[in-house]
CSV table of N, CA and C in Angstrom, one decimal:
chain,number,residue,atom,x,y,z
A,23,MET,N,67.4,127.6,88.3
A,23,MET,CA,67.6,128.9,88.3
A,23,MET,C,69.0,129.6,88.8
A,24,ALA,N,69.0,128.7,89.7
A,24,ALA,CA,70.3,129.0,90.5
A,24,ALA,C,71.1,129.0,89.6
A,25,GLY,N,71.5,127.9,88.3
A,25,GLY,CA,72.6,128.1,87.3
A,25,GLY,C,72.7,128.7,86.2
A,26,ILE,N,71.3,129.7,86.3
A,26,ILE,CA,71.3,130.7,85.1
A,26,ILE,C,71.7,131.8,85.7
A,27,ALA,N,71.6,131.7,87.1
A,27,ALA,CA,72.1,133.3,87.7
A,27,ALA,C,73.3,133.1,87.8
A,28,ALA,N,74.1,132.1,88.1
A,28,ALA,CA,75.6,132.1,88.0
A,28,ALA,C,76.2,132.6,86.6
A,29,GLU,N,75.7,132.0,85.6
A,29,GLU,CA,75.9,132.1,84.2
A,29,GLU,C,75.5,133.8,84.3
A,30,MET,N,74.5,134.6,84.1
A,30,MET,CA,74.5,135.9,84.3
A,30,MET,C,75.3,136.6,84.9
A,31,LEU,N,75.9,136.0,86.0
A,31,LEU,CA,76.9,136.7,86.7
A,31,LEU,C,78.5,136.5,86.2
A,32,GLY,N,78.4,135.5,85.6
A,32,GLY,CA,79.8,135.2,85.1
A,32,GLY,C,79.7,135.9,83.5
A,33,ALA,N,79.1,136.0,83.2
A,33,ALA,CA,78.7,136.8,81.6
A,33,ALA,C,78.9,138.3,82.1
A,34,LEU,N,78.5,139.0,83.1
A,34,LEU,CA,78.4,140.5,83.6
A,34,LEU,C,79.6,140.7,83.9
A,35,ARG,N,80.5,139.9,84.8
A,35,ARG,CA,81.8,140.2,85.1
A,35,ARG,C,82.9,140.2,83.6
A,36,THR,N,82.2,139.3,82.7
A,36,THR,CA,83.3,139.3,81.6
A,36,THR,C,82.8,140.5,80.5
A,37,HIS,N,81.9,140.9,80.6
A,37,HIS,CA,81.3,142.1,80.0
A,37,HIS,C,81.6,143.0,80.8
A,38,GLU,N,81.7,143.2,82.2
A,38,GLU,CA,82.6,144.4,82.8
A,38,GLU,C,84.1,144.6,82.7
A,39,GLU,N,84.7,143.2,82.2
A,39,GLU,CA,86.3,142.9,81.9
A,39,GLU,C,86.0,143.6,80.6
A,40,VAL,N,85.9,143.8,79.4
A,40,VAL,CA,85.5,143.9,77.9
A,40,VAL,C,85.5,145.3,78.0
A,41,PHE,N,84.3,145.6,78.8
A,41,PHE,CA,84.3,147.5,79.0
A,41,PHE,C,85.2,148.4,79.5
A,42,ARG,N,86.0,147.7,80.4
A,42,ARG,CA,87.0,148.1,81.1
A,42,ARG,C,88.3,148.4,80.3
A,43,TYR,N,88.2,147.3,79.8
A,43,TYR,CA,89.5,147.3,78.3
A,43,TYR,C,89.1,148.6,77.8
A,44,TRP,N,88.1,148.4,77.0
A,44,TRP,CA,87.8,149.3,76.0
A,44,TRP,C,87.7,151.0,76.2
A,45,LYS,N,87.1,151.0,77.3
A,45,LYS,CA,87.5,153.0,78.8
A,45,LYS,C,88.9,152.3,78.6
A,46,SER,N,89.7,151.8,79.4
A,46,SER,CA,91.2,152.3,79.1
A,46,SER,C,92.1,152.8,77.5
A,47,LEU,N,90.8,152.3,76.5
A,47,LEU,CA,91.6,152.7,75.2
A,47,LEU,C,91.2,154.1,75.1
A,48,ARG,N,90.3,154.7,75.8
A,48,ARG,CA,89.7,156.0,75.1
A,48,ARG,C,90.8,157.0,75.4
A,49,ASN,N,91.1,158.2,74.3
A,49,ASN,CA,92.0,159.0,74.9
A,49,ASN,C,91.1,160.3,75.1
A,50,ARG,N,91.1,161.0,75.8
A,50,ARG,CA,91.1,162.6,76.2
A,50,ARG,C,89.4,162.4,75.5
A,51,GLY,N,88.5,161.3,75.6
A,51,GLY,CA,87.5,161.6,74.9
A,51,GLY,C,86.6,160.9,73.8
A,52,ARG,N,88.0,160.6,73.2
A,52,ARG,CA,88.0,160.2,71.8
A,52,ARG,C,87.7,158.6,71.9
A,53,LEU,N,87.0,158.2,71.2
A,53,LEU,CA,86.6,156.3,70.7
A,53,LEU,C,87.9,156.1,70.5
A,54,PRO,N,88.2,154.7,70.8
A,54,PRO,CA,88.9,153.9,70.5
A,54,PRO,C,88.9,152.8,69.2
A,55,SER,N,90.2,153.0,68.4
A,55,SER,CA,89.9,152.3,67.1
A,55,SER,C,90.1,150.9,67.4
A,56,ARG,N,90.2,150.1,65.7
A,56,ARG,CA,90.5,148.8,65.8
A,56,ARG,C,91.5,148.4,66.5
A,57,ALA,N,93.1,149.5,65.8
A,57,ALA,CA,94.1,149.4,65.5
A,57,ALA,C,94.7,149.4,67.2
A,58,ASP,N,93.8,150.2,67.9
A,58,ASP,CA,94.1,150.1,69.1
A,58,ASP,C,93.9,149.0,70.5
A,59,ILE,N,93.4,148.2,69.9
A,59,ILE,CA,92.7,146.9,70.6
A,59,ILE,C,94.0,145.7,70.3
A,60,ASP,N,94.1,145.4,71.1
A,60,ASP,CA,95.9,144.2,71.4
A,60,ASP,C,95.0,142.9,72.0
A,61,PRO,N,94.8,141.9,71.0
A,61,PRO,CA,93.9,140.8,71.2
A,61,PRO,C,94.7,140.2,72.5
A,62,THR,N,96.1,140.1,72.8
A,62,THR,CA,96.5,139.5,74.0
A,62,THR,C,96.1,140.2,75.6
A,63,HIS,N,95.5,141.4,75.0
A,63,HIS,CA,94.9,142.0,76.7
A,63,HIS,C,93.3,140.9,77.1
A,64,VAL,N,93.2,140.5,76.1
A,64,VAL,CA,91.5,139.8,76.0
A,64,VAL,C,91.8,138.6,75.3
A,65,ARG,N,92.9,137.9,75.9
A,65,ARG,CA,92.9,136.7,75.0
A,65,ARG,C,92.3,135.5,75.0
A,66,ARG,N,91.7,135.2,76.6
A,66,ARG,CA,90.9,134.3,77.2
A,66,ARG,C,89.3,134.4,76.7
A,67,LEU,N,89.1,135.8,76.1
A,67,LEU,CA,87.8,135.8,75.7
A,67,LEU,C,87.6,136.0,74.4
A,68,LEU,N,88.4,135.8,73.5
A,68,LEU,CA,88.5,135.8,72.1
A,68,LEU,C,87.4,134.9,71.4
A,69,PRO,N,87.1,134.1,71.8
A,69,PRO,CA,86.4,132.9,71.4
A,69,PRO,C,84.8,133.4,71.5
A,70,THR,N,84.5,134.6,72.6
A,70,THR,CA,83.2,135.3,72.3
A,70,THR,C,83.4,136.8,72.0
A,71,ILE,N,84.4,137.4,71.3
A,71,ILE,CA,84.5,138.4,71.0
A,71,ILE,C,84.1,138.5,69.4
A,72,SER,N,83.8,139.9,69.2
A,72,SER,CA,83.0,139.9,67.5
A,72,SER,C,83.5,141.3,67.5
A,73,LEU,N,83.9,141.8,65.9
A,73,LEU,CA,83.6,143.0,65.1
A,73,LEU,C,82.9,142.8,64.2
A,74,ILE,N,82.4,144.4,63.8
A,74,ILE,CA,81.2,144.1,63.3
A,74,ILE,C,81.9,145.1,62.3
A,75,ASP,N,81.6,145.1,61.0
A,75,ASP,CA,82.0,146.9,60.3
A,75,ASP,C,81.1,147.6,60.3
A,76,VAL,N,80.9,148.6,59.8
A,76,VAL,CA,79.6,149.8,60.0
A,76,VAL,C,79.9,150.1,58.3
A,77,LEU,N,79.4,149.9,57.7
A,77,LEU,CA,79.7,150.1,56.2
A,77,LEU,C,78.9,151.1,55.8
A,78,GLU,N,77.7,152.2,56.6
A,78,GLU,CA,77.3,153.4,56.2
A,78,GLU,C,77.6,154.2,57.1
A,79,ALA,N,78.2,155.3,56.8
A,79,ALA,CA,78.1,156.5,57.8
A,79,ALA,C,76.7,156.7,58.7
A,80,ASP,N,75.9,156.8,57.7
A,80,ASP,CA,74.6,156.7,58.7
A,80,ASP,C,73.8,155.5,58.3
A,81,PRO,N,74.0,154.3,59.2
A,81,PRO,CA,73.2,152.9,58.7
A,81,PRO,C,71.3,153.2,59.0
A,82,ALA,N,70.6,154.1,59.9
A,82,ALA,CA,69.8,153.9,59.9
A,82,ALA,C,68.8,152.7,59.8
A,83,ASN,N,69.3,151.9,60.8
A,83,ASN,CA,68.1,151.1,61.3
A,83,ASN,C,68.7,149.7,59.8
A,84,ASN,N,69.5,150.2,59.2
A,84,ASN,CA,69.5,149.0,57.6
A,84,ASN,C,70.2,147.8,58.2
A,85,PRO,N,69.7,146.4,57.8
A,85,PRO,CA,70.7,145.4,58.1
A,85,PRO,C,71.6,145.2,57.3
A,86,ASP,N,71.5,145.6,56.4
A,86,ASP,CA,72.6,145.6,55.3
A,86,ASP,C,73.9,146.4,55.4
A,87,ALA,N,73.7,147.3,57.0
A,87,ALA,CA,74.9,148.8,56.8
A,87,ALA,C,76.0,148.0,58.1
A,88,PHE,N,75.3,146.6,58.1
A,88,PHE,CA,76.4,146.0,59.5
A,88,PHE,C,77.1,144.8,58.7
A,89,ARG,N,78.3,144.3,58.6
A,89,ARG,CA,78.6,142.9,58.4
A,89,ARG,C,79.9,142.4,59.4
A,90,GLN,N,79.5,141.6,59.7
A,90,GLN,CA,80.6,140.9,61.1
A,90,GLN,C,81.9,140.7,60.1
A,91,ARG,N,82.5,141.0,60.5
A,91,ARG,CA,84.3,140.7,60.3
A,91,ARG,C,84.7,140.1,60.6
A,92,LEU,N,84.7,139.8,62.4
A,92,LEU,CA,85.1,139.0,63.1
A,92,LEU,C,84.0,138.2,63.9
A,93,ALA,N,84.2,136.6,63.9
A,93,ALA,CA,82.9,136.5,65.2
A,93,ALA,C,84.3,135.1,65.3
A,94,GLY,N,84.2,134.9,67.0
A,94,GLY,CA,84.9,133.9,67.7
A,94,GLY,C,84.5,132.6,67.6
A,95,THR,N,85.3,131.9,68.1
A,95,THR,CA,84.9,130.3,67.8
A,95,THR,C,83.2,130.3,68.3
A,96,ASP,N,83.4,130.4,69.4
A,96,ASP,CA,81.9,130.1,70.6
A,96,ASP,C,80.8,130.5,70.1
A,97,LEU,N,81.2,131.4,69.2
A,97,LEU,CA,79.9,132.0,68.6
A,97,LEU,C,79.4,131.1,67.2
A,98,TYR,N,80.1,130.5,66.9
A,98,TYR,CA,79.9,129.2,65.7
A,98,TYR,C,78.5,128.5,66.7
A,99,GLN,N,78.6,128.0,67.9
A,99,GLN,CA,77.9,127.5,68.7
A,99,GLN,C,76.5,128.2,68.6
A,100,ALA,N,76.5,129.6,68.9
A,100,ALA,CA,75.2,130.0,69.2
A,100,ALA,C,74.3,130.4,67.8
A,101,TYR,N,75.3,130.2,67.0
A,101,TYR,CA,74.1,130.6,65.5
A,101,TYR,C,74.5,129.1,64.3
A,102,GLY,N,75.0,128.2,65.1
A,102,GLY,CA,75.1,127.0,64.1
A,102,GLY,C,75.5,127.1,62.9
A,103,MET,N,76.3,128.2,62.8
A,103,MET,CA,77.2,128.4,61.1
A,103,MET,C,78.0,129.6,61.4
A,104,GLU,N,78.9,129.7,60.2
A,104,GLU,CA,80.2,130.7,60.3
A,104,GLU,C,79.3,131.6,59.9
A,105,ILE,N,79.7,133.1,60.6
A,105,ILE,CA,78.8,134.1,60.4
A,105,ILE,C,79.9,135.6,59.9
A,106,THR,N,81.1,135.1,60.0
A,106,THR,CA,82.3,135.8,59.8
A,106,THR,C,81.8,136.2,58.3
A,107,GLY,N,81.7,137.6,58.3
A,107,GLY,CA,81.8,138.0,56.5
A,107,GLY,C,80.5,137.9,56.3
A,108,ARG,N,79.8,137.7,56.8
A,108,ARG,CA,78.2,137.8,56.7
A,108,ARG,C,77.9,139.1,57.3
A,109,THR,N,76.5,139.9,56.2
A,109,THR,CA,75.7,140.9,56.9
A,109,THR,C,74.5,140.4,57.7
A,110,ILE,N,74.6,141.4,58.4
A,110,ILE,CA,73.4,141.1,59.6
A,110,ILE,C,71.9,140.9,59.1
A,111,ALA,N,72.0,141.5,57.5
A,111,ALA,CA,70.5,141.1,56.9
A,111,ALA,C,70.7,139.5,56.7
A,112,ASP,N,71.8,138.7,56.0
A,112,ASP,CA,72.4,137.5,55.8
A,112,ASP,C,72.1,136.4,57.1
A,113,ILE,N,72.6,136.8,58.2
A,113,ILE,CA,72.6,135.8,59.4
A,113,ILE,C,71.2,135.7,60.1
A,114,TYR,N,70.1,136.6,60.0
A,114,TYR,CA,69.5,136.5,60.9
A,114,TYR,C,68.4,136.5,59.9
A,115,THR,N,66.7,136.2,61.1
A,115,THR,CA,65.6,136.2,60.0
A,115,THR,C,65.4,137.8,59.9
A,116,PRO,N,64.5,138.5,58.9
A,116,PRO,CA,63.9,139.5,58.9
A,116,PRO,C,63.9,140.9,60.5
A,117,GLN,N,62.9,139.8,60.9
A,117,GLN,CA,62.8,140.2,62.5
A,117,GLN,C,63.5,140.7,63.4
A,118,GLU,N,64.7,139.7,63.1
A,118,GLU,CA,65.7,140.0,64.0
A,118,GLU,C,66.8,140.5,63.9
A,119,ALA,N,67.0,140.6,62.2
A,119,ALA,CA,67.9,141.7,61.6
A,119,ALA,C,67.8,142.9,62.1
A,120,GLN,N,66.4,143.1,62.0
A,120,GLN,CA,65.9,144.6,62.2
A,120,GLN,C,66.2,145.0,63.8
A,121,TYR,N,65.9,143.8,64.5
A,121,TYR,CA,66.5,144.2,65.4
A,121,TYR,C,67.9,144.4,66.1
A,122,TRP,N,68.4,143.5,65.5
A,122,TRP,CA,70.0,143.8,65.6
A,122,TRP,C,70.4,145.5,64.8
A,123,ALA,N,69.9,145.8,63.6
A,123,ALA,CA,70.3,146.6,63.1
A,123,ALA,C,69.7,148.2,63.7
A,124,GLU,N,68.3,148.2,64.7
A,124,GLU,CA,68.6,148.9,65.7
A,124,GLU,C,69.4,149.2,66.8
A,125,GLU,N,69.7,148.1,67.6
A,125,GLU,CA,70.8,148.0,68.5
A,125,GLU,C,72.3,148.5,68.0
A,126,LEU,N,72.5,148.3,67.0
A,126,LEU,CA,74.1,148.4,66.5
A,126,LEU,C,73.4,150.3,65.9
A,127,SER,N,72.8,150.4,65.2
A,127,SER,CA,72.7,152.1,65.2
A,127,SER,C,72.7,152.9,66.4
A,128,PHE,N,71.8,152.2,67.4
A,128,PHE,CA,72.2,153.2,68.4
A,128,PHE,C,73.6,153.5,68.8
A,129,VAL,N,74.4,152.6,68.8
A,129,VAL,CA,75.8,152.7,69.4
A,129,VAL,C,76.2,153.4,68.3
A,130,VAL,N,76.2,153.7,66.9
A,130,VAL,CA,76.8,154.5,66.0
A,130,VAL,C,76.4,155.8,66.2
A,131,HIS,N,75.1,155.9,66.1
A,131,HIS,CA,74.3,157.3,66.4
A,131,HIS,C,74.9,158.3,68.0
A,132,ASN,N,75.1,157.5,68.7
A,132,ASN,CA,75.4,157.6,70.2
A,132,ASN,C,76.6,157.9,70.7
A,133,ARG,N,77.6,157.0,69.9
A,133,ARG,CA,79.0,157.0,70.2
A,133,ARG,C,79.0,156.7,71.7
A,134,LYS,N,77.9,155.6,72.2
A,134,LYS,CA,78.2,155.1,73.4
A,134,LYS,C,77.6,153.4,73.3
A,135,PRO,N,78.2,152.6,74.6
A,135,PRO,CA,78.2,151.3,74.6
A,135,PRO,C,76.6,151.0,74.6
A,136,ASN,N,76.4,149.8,73.9
A,136,ASN,CA,75.1,149.4,74.9
A,136,ASN,C,74.9,148.0,74.9
A,137,VAL,N,74.0,147.6,75.7
A,137,VAL,CA,74.0,146.0,76.1
A,137,VAL,C,72.8,145.2,76.1
A,138,GLY,N,72.4,144.1,76.1
A,138,GLY,CA,71.0,143.7,76.6
A,138,GLY,C,71.3,142.2,76.6
A,139,LEU,N,69.9,141.6,76.4
A,139,LEU,CA,69.6,140.1,76.8
A,139,LEU,C,68.7,139.7,75.1
A,140,HIS,N,69.0,138.8,74.4
A,140,HIS,CA,68.1,139.1,73.8
A,140,HIS,C,67.7,136.8,73.6
A,141,SER,N,66.5,136.5,73.6
A,141,SER,CA,66.3,135.1,72.9
A,141,SER,C,67.0,135.0,71.8
A,142,MET,N,67.5,133.2,72.0
A,142,MET,CA,67.7,132.8,70.9
A,142,MET,C,66.4,131.7,70.2
A,143,ALA,N,65.4,132.2,71.0
A,143,ALA,CA,63.8,131.3,70.2
A,143,ALA,C,63.9,131.2,68.7
A,144,TRP,N,64.2,132.3,68.1
A,144,TRP,CA,64.2,132.5,66.8
A,144,TRP,C,64.9,131.7,65.8
A,145,ARG,N,65.9,131.3,67.1
A,145,ARG,CA,66.7,129.6,66.7
A,145,ARG,C,66.1,128.3,66.7
A,146,GLY,N,65.0,128.2,67.3
A,146,GLY,CA,64.4,127.1,68.1
A,146,GLY,C,64.8,127.1,69.5
A,147,THR,N,65.8,127.6,70.1
A,147,THR,CA,66.7,127.7,71.2
A,147,THR,C,65.8,128.1,72.2
A,148,LYS,N,64.4,128.1,72.5
A,148,LYS,CA,63.7,128.7,73.7
A,148,LYS,C,64.5,128.8,74.9
A,149,GLY,N,65.4,127.9,75.1
A,149,GLY,CA,66.0,127.7,76.7
A,149,GLY,C,67.1,128.5,76.7
A,150,LEU,N,67.7,129.2,75.5
A,150,LEU,CA,69.3,129.6,75.3
A,150,LEU,C,68.9,131.3,75.1
A,151,SER,N,69.8,132.5,75.7
A,151,SER,CA,69.8,133.6,75.4
A,151,SER,C,71.2,134.1,75.3
A,152,LEU,N,70.8,135.2,74.5
A,152,LEU,CA,72.4,136.0,74.4
A,152,LEU,C,72.9,137.1,75.0
A,153,PHE,N,73.4,137.5,75.9
A,153,PHE,CA,73.7,138.2,76.8
A,153,PHE,C,74.9,139.2,76.2
A,154,TRP,N,74.4,140.6,75.7
A,154,TRP,CA,75.3,140.9,74.6
A,154,TRP,C,75.8,142.2,74.6
A,155,LEU,N,76.8,142.7,74.7
A,155,LEU,CA,77.8,143.8,75.0
A,155,LEU,C,78.2,144.5,73.5
A,156,ARG,N,77.8,145.7,73.3
A,156,ARG,CA,78.3,146.3,71.9
A,156,ARG,C,78.9,147.8,72.2
A,157,LEU,N,80.5,147.9,71.6
A,157,LEU,CA,80.8,148.8,72.1
A,157,LEU,C,81.8,149.8,71.0
A,158,PRO,N,81.6,151.0,70.7
A,158,PRO,CA,82.1,151.5,69.3
A,158,PRO,C,83.6,151.9,69.5
A,159,LEU,N,83.9,152.0,67.8
A,159,LEU,CA,85.5,151.9,67.9
A,159,LEU,C,85.1,152.6,66.2
A,160,ALA,N,86.2,153.6,66.2
A,160,ALA,CA,86.8,154.7,65.8
A,160,ALA,C,88.0,154.9,64.8
A,161,SER,N,88.0,154.7,63.7
A,161,SER,CA,89.4,154.9,63.4
A,161,SER,C,90.2,156.5,63.2
A,162,ASP,N,89.3,157.5,63.5
A,162,ASP,CA,89.4,158.6,63.6
A,162,ASP,C,89.2,159.1,64.8
A,163,GLY,N,88.3,158.3,66.1
A,163,GLY,CA,88.3,158.7,67.6
A,163,GLY,C,87.2,159.1,67.4
A,164,VAL,N,86.5,159.4,66.5
A,164,VAL,CA,84.8,160.0,66.6
A,164,VAL,C,84.1,159.3,66.0
A,165,THR,N,84.3,159.4,64.4
A,165,THR,CA,82.9,158.8,63.5
A,165,THR,C,83.0,156.9,63.6
A,166,VAL,N,82.0,156.6,64.1
A,166,VAL,CA,81.8,154.7,64.7
A,166,VAL,C,81.8,154.4,63.5
A,167,ASP,N,83.1,153.2,62.9
A,167,ASP,CA,83.0,152.9,61.8
A,167,ASP,C,83.5,151.1,62.1
A,168,MET,N,83.5,150.9,63.2
A,168,MET,CA,83.5,149.4,63.9
A,168,MET,C,82.7,149.5,65.1
A,169,ILE,N,82.1,148.1,65.5
A,169,ILE,CA,81.8,147.8,66.9
A,169,ILE,C,82.5,146.5,67.2
A,170,LEU,N,82.5,146.5,68.7
A,170,LEU,CA,83.3,145.6,69.3
A,170,LEU,C,82.2,145.0,70.2
A,171,GLY,N,82.6,143.6,70.1
A,171,GLY,CA,81.0,143.1,70.7
A,171,GLY,C,81.3,141.8,71.5
A,172,HIS,N,81.1,141.3,72.5
A,172,HIS,CA,80.8,140.2,73.5
A,172,HIS,C,80.1,139.5,73.7
A,173,ASP,N,79.7,138.3,73.5
A,173,ASP,CA,78.5,137.6,74.0
A,173,ASP,C,78.9,136.5,74.7
A,174,ALA,N,77.9,136.1,75.4
A,174,ALA,CA,77.8,135.2,76.3
A,174,ALA,C,76.5,134.3,75.9
A,175,LEU,N,76.5,132.9,76.2
A,175,LEU,CA,75.2,132.4,76.0
A,175,LEU,C,75.0,132.0,77.1
A,176,ILE,N,73.6,132.2,77.7
A,176,ILE,CA,73.3,131.7,78.6
A,176,ILE,C,71.7,130.7,78.4
A,177,GLY,N,71.7,129.9,79.3
A,177,GLY,CA,70.5,129.0,79.2
A,177,GLY,C,71.8,127.4,79.4
A,178,ARG,N,70.7,126.7,78.2
A,178,ARG,CA,71.2,125.3,78.0
A,178,ARG,C,71.9,125.1,76.4
A,179,PRO,N,73.1,125.5,76.2
A,179,PRO,CA,73.1,125.1,74.8
A,179,PRO,C,73.2,124.1,74.3
A,180,ASP,N,73.2,122.4,74.9
A,180,ASP,CA,73.0,121.3,74.4
A,180,ASP,C,71.4,121.0,73.8
A,181,MET,N,71.1,122.4,74.4
A,181,MET,CA,68.9,122.3,74.1
A,181,MET,C,69.1,122.9,72.1
A,182,VAL,N,70.2,123.5,71.6
A,182,VAL,CA,70.3,124.1,70.5
A,182,VAL,C,70.0,123.1,69.5
A,183,GLN,N,69.3,123.4,68.2
A,183,GLN,CA,68.7,122.4,67.5
A,183,GLN,C,68.9,123.2,65.8
A,184,ALA,N,68.7,122.6,64.7
A,184,ALA,CA,68.8,123.0,63.6
A,184,ALA,C,68.0,124.7,63.6
A,185,SER,N,68.4,125.4,62.9
A,185,SER,CA,68.2,126.9,63.0
A,185,SER,C,67.3,126.9,62.0
A,186,GLY,N,66.6,127.8,61.5
A,186,GLY,CA,65.6,128.7,60.8
A,186,GLY,C,67.0,129.7,59.9
A,187,ILE,N,68.1,129.8,60.2
A,187,ILE,CA,69.1,130.7,59.6
A,187,ILE,C,68.8,130.7,58.3
A,188,ARG,N,69.1,131.7,57.5
A,188,ARG,CA,69.1,131.8,56.2
A,188,ARG,C,70.6,131.3,55.9
A,189,ALA,N,71.1,130.6,55.0
A,189,ALA,CA,72.2,130.4,54.7
A,189,ALA,C,72.5,131.2,53.3
A,190,ALA,N,73.8,132.2,53.2
A,190,ALA,CA,73.9,133.0,52.2
A,190,ALA,C,74.4,132.3,51.0
């Protein structure tokens, strides 16, 4: 139990680091854009950083409205496959895709960050969870067209088994 608590504390600290960086990019209430992000400022976190394209102005909880533009190398361990370039519907089971579509739609509609802890049991990894952070990005400073993500695996990654993820 102490090990998981330490992992959560470490994940929380990295989430705070990413959030502070994102917040520092805001300008007079306007959202930062992808162009504002300098990867050298979060270099050590790049393996757990992701960028998600918002493909529809009103995603309406649609899993096909979100595509992984970029997924850090550590996320391969979480998913057991390369997820870059795939829509949420292509990555997850239908139930999991709906969960993520709702969480990401919240970020788009509210123009605010979102955070959560999600079990990876759908992958056959009951002892593993994903502690996630999603931050809105907007090319025009207003309309969310991309989401910056940071993910931390909590639990025992060595327990990862073959997934039930559908391949594209």
